[in-house]
JSON list of C-alpha atoms in Angstrom, two decimals:
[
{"chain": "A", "resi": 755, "resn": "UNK", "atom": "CA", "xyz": [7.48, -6.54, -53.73]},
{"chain": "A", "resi": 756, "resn": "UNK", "atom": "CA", "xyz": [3.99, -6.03, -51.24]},
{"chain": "A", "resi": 757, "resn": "UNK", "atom": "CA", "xyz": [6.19, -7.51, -48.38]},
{"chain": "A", "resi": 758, "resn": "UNK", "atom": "CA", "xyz": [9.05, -5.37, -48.64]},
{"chain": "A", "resi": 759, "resn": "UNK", "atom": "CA", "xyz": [7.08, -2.38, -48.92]},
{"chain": "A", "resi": 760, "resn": "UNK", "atom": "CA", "xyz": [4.88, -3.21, -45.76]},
{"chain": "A", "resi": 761, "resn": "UNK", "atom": "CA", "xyz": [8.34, -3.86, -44.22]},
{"chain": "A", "resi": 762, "resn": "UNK", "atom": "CA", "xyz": [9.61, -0.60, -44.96]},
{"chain": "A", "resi": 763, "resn": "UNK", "atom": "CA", "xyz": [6.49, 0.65, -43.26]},
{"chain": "A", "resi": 764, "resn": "UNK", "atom": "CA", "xyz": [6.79, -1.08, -40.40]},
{"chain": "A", "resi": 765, "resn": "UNK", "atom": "CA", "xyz": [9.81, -0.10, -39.76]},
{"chain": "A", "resi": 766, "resn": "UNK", "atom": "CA", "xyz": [8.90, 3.62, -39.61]},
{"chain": "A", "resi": 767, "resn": "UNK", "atom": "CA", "xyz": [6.35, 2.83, -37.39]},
{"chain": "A", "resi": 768, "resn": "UNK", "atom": "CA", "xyz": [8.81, 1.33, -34.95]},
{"chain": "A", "resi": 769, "resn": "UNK", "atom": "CA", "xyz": [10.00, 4.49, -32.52]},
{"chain": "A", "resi": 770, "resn": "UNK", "atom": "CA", "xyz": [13.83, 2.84, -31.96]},
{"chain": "A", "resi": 771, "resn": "UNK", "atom": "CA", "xyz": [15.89, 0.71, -33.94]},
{"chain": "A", "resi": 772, "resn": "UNK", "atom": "CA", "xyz": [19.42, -0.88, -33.36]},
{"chain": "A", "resi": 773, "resn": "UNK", "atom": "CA", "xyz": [22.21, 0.44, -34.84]},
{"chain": "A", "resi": 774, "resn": "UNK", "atom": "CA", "xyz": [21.97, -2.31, -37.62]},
{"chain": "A", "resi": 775, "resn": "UNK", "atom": "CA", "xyz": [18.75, -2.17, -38.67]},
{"chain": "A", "resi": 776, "resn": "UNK", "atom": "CA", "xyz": [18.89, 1.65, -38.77]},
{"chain": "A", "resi": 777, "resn": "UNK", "atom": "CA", "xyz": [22.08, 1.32, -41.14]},
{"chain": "A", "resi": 778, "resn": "UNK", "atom": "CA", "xyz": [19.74, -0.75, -43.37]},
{"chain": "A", "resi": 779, "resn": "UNK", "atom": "CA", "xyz": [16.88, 1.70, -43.01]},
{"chain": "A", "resi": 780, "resn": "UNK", "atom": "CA", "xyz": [18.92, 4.81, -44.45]},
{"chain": "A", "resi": 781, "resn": "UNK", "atom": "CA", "xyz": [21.96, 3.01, -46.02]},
{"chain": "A", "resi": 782, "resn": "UNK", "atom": "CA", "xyz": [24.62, 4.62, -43.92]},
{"chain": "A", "resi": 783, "resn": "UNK", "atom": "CA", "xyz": [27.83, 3.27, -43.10]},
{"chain": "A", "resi": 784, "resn": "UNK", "atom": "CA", "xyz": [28.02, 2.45, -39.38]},
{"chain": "A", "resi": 785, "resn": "UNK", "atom": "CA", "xyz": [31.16, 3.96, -39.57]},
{"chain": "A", "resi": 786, "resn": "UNK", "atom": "CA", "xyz": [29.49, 7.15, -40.15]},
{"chain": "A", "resi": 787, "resn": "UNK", "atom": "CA", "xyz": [26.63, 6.23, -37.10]},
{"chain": "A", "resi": 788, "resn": "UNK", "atom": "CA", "xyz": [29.02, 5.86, -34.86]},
{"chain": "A", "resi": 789, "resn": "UNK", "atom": "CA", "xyz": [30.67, 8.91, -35.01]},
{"chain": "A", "resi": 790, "resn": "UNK", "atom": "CA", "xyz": [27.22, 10.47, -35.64]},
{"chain": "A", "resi": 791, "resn": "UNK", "atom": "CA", "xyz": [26.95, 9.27, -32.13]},
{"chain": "A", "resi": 792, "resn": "UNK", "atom": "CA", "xyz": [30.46, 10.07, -30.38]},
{"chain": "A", "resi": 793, "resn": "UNK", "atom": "CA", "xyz": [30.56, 13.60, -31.74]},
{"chain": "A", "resi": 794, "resn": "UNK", "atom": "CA", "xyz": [27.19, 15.45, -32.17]},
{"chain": "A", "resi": 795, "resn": "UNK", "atom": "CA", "xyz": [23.59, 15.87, -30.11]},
{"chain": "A", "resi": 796, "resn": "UNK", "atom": "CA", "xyz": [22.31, 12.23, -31.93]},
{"chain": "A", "resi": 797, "resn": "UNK", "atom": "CA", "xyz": [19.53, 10.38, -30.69]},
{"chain": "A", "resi": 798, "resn": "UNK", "atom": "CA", "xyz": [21.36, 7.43, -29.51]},
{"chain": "A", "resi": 799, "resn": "UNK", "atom": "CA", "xyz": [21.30, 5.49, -26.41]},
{"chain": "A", "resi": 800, "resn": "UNK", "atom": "CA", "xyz": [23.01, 2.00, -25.66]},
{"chain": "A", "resi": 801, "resn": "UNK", "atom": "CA", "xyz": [21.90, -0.25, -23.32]},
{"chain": "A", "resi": 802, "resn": "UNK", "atom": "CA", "xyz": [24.00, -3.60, -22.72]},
{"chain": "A", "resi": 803, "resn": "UNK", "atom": "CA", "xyz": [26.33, -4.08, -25.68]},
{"chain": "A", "resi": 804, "resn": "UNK", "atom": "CA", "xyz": [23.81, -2.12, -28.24]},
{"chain": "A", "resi": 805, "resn": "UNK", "atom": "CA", "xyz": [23.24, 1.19, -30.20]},
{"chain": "A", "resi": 806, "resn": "UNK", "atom": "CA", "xyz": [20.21, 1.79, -30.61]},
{"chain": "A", "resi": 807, "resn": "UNK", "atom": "CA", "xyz": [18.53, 5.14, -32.44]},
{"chain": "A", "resi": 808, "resn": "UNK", "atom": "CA", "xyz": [15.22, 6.83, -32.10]},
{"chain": "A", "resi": 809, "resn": "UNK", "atom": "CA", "xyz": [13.97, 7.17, -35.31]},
{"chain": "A", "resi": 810, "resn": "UNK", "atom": "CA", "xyz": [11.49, 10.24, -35.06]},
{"chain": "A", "resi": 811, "resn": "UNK", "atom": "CA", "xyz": [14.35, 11.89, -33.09]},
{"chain": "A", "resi": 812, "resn": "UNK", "atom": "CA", "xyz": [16.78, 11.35, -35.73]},
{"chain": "A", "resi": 813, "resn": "UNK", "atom": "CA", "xyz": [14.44, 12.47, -38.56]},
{"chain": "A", "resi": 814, "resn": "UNK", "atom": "CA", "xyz": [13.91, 15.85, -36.42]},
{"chain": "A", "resi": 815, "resn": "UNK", "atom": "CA", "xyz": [17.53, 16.39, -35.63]},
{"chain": "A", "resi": 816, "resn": "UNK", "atom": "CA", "xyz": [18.74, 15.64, -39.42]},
{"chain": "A", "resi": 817, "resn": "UNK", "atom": "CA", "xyz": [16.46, 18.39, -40.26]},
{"chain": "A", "resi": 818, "resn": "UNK", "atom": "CA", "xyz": [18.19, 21.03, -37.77]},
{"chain": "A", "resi": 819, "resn": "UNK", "atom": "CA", "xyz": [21.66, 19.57, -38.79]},
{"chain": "A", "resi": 820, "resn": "UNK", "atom": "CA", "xyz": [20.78, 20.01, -42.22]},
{"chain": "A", "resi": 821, "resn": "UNK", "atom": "CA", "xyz": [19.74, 23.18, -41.67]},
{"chain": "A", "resi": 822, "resn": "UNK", "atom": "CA", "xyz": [23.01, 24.13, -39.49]},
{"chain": "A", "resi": 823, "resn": "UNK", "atom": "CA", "xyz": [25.44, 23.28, -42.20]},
{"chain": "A", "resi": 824, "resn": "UNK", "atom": "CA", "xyz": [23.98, 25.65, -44.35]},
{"chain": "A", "resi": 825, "resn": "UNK", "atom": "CA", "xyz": [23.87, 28.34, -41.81]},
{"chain": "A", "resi": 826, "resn": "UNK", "atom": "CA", "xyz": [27.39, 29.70, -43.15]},
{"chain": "A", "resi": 827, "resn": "UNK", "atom": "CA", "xyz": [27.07, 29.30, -46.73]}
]
């Protein structure tokens, strides 16, 4: 219970994460990551073999994707 939530908070601390432990951080499919990554401005990079995701970044560009999809509505 205290571990997991000083886990979680560690995690946030870290700036990137690979593409696995950022699927456990925010429970999306990878799936879903990867096209995340393929299709739109995502703060992704890969170096060797593996994805890995800028956390801040992401937080600040789901907030202007959010705010995109509702630009039409």
């Amino acid at each position: 219970a205290a571990s997991d939530v000083y886990k979680r908070q560690a995690m946030v601390e870290v700036k990137q994460v690979d593409l696995k432990t950022f699927r456990e951080m925010y429970c999306i499919p990878e799936t879903t990551i990867l096209r995340w990554i393929h299709t739109k401005n995502f703060p992704a990079y890969k170096q060797g073999h593996k994805w890995y995701i800028d956390v801040k970044a992401y937080e600040k560009w789901r907030e202007t994707e959010h705010a995109n999809s509702y630009k039409y509505a």
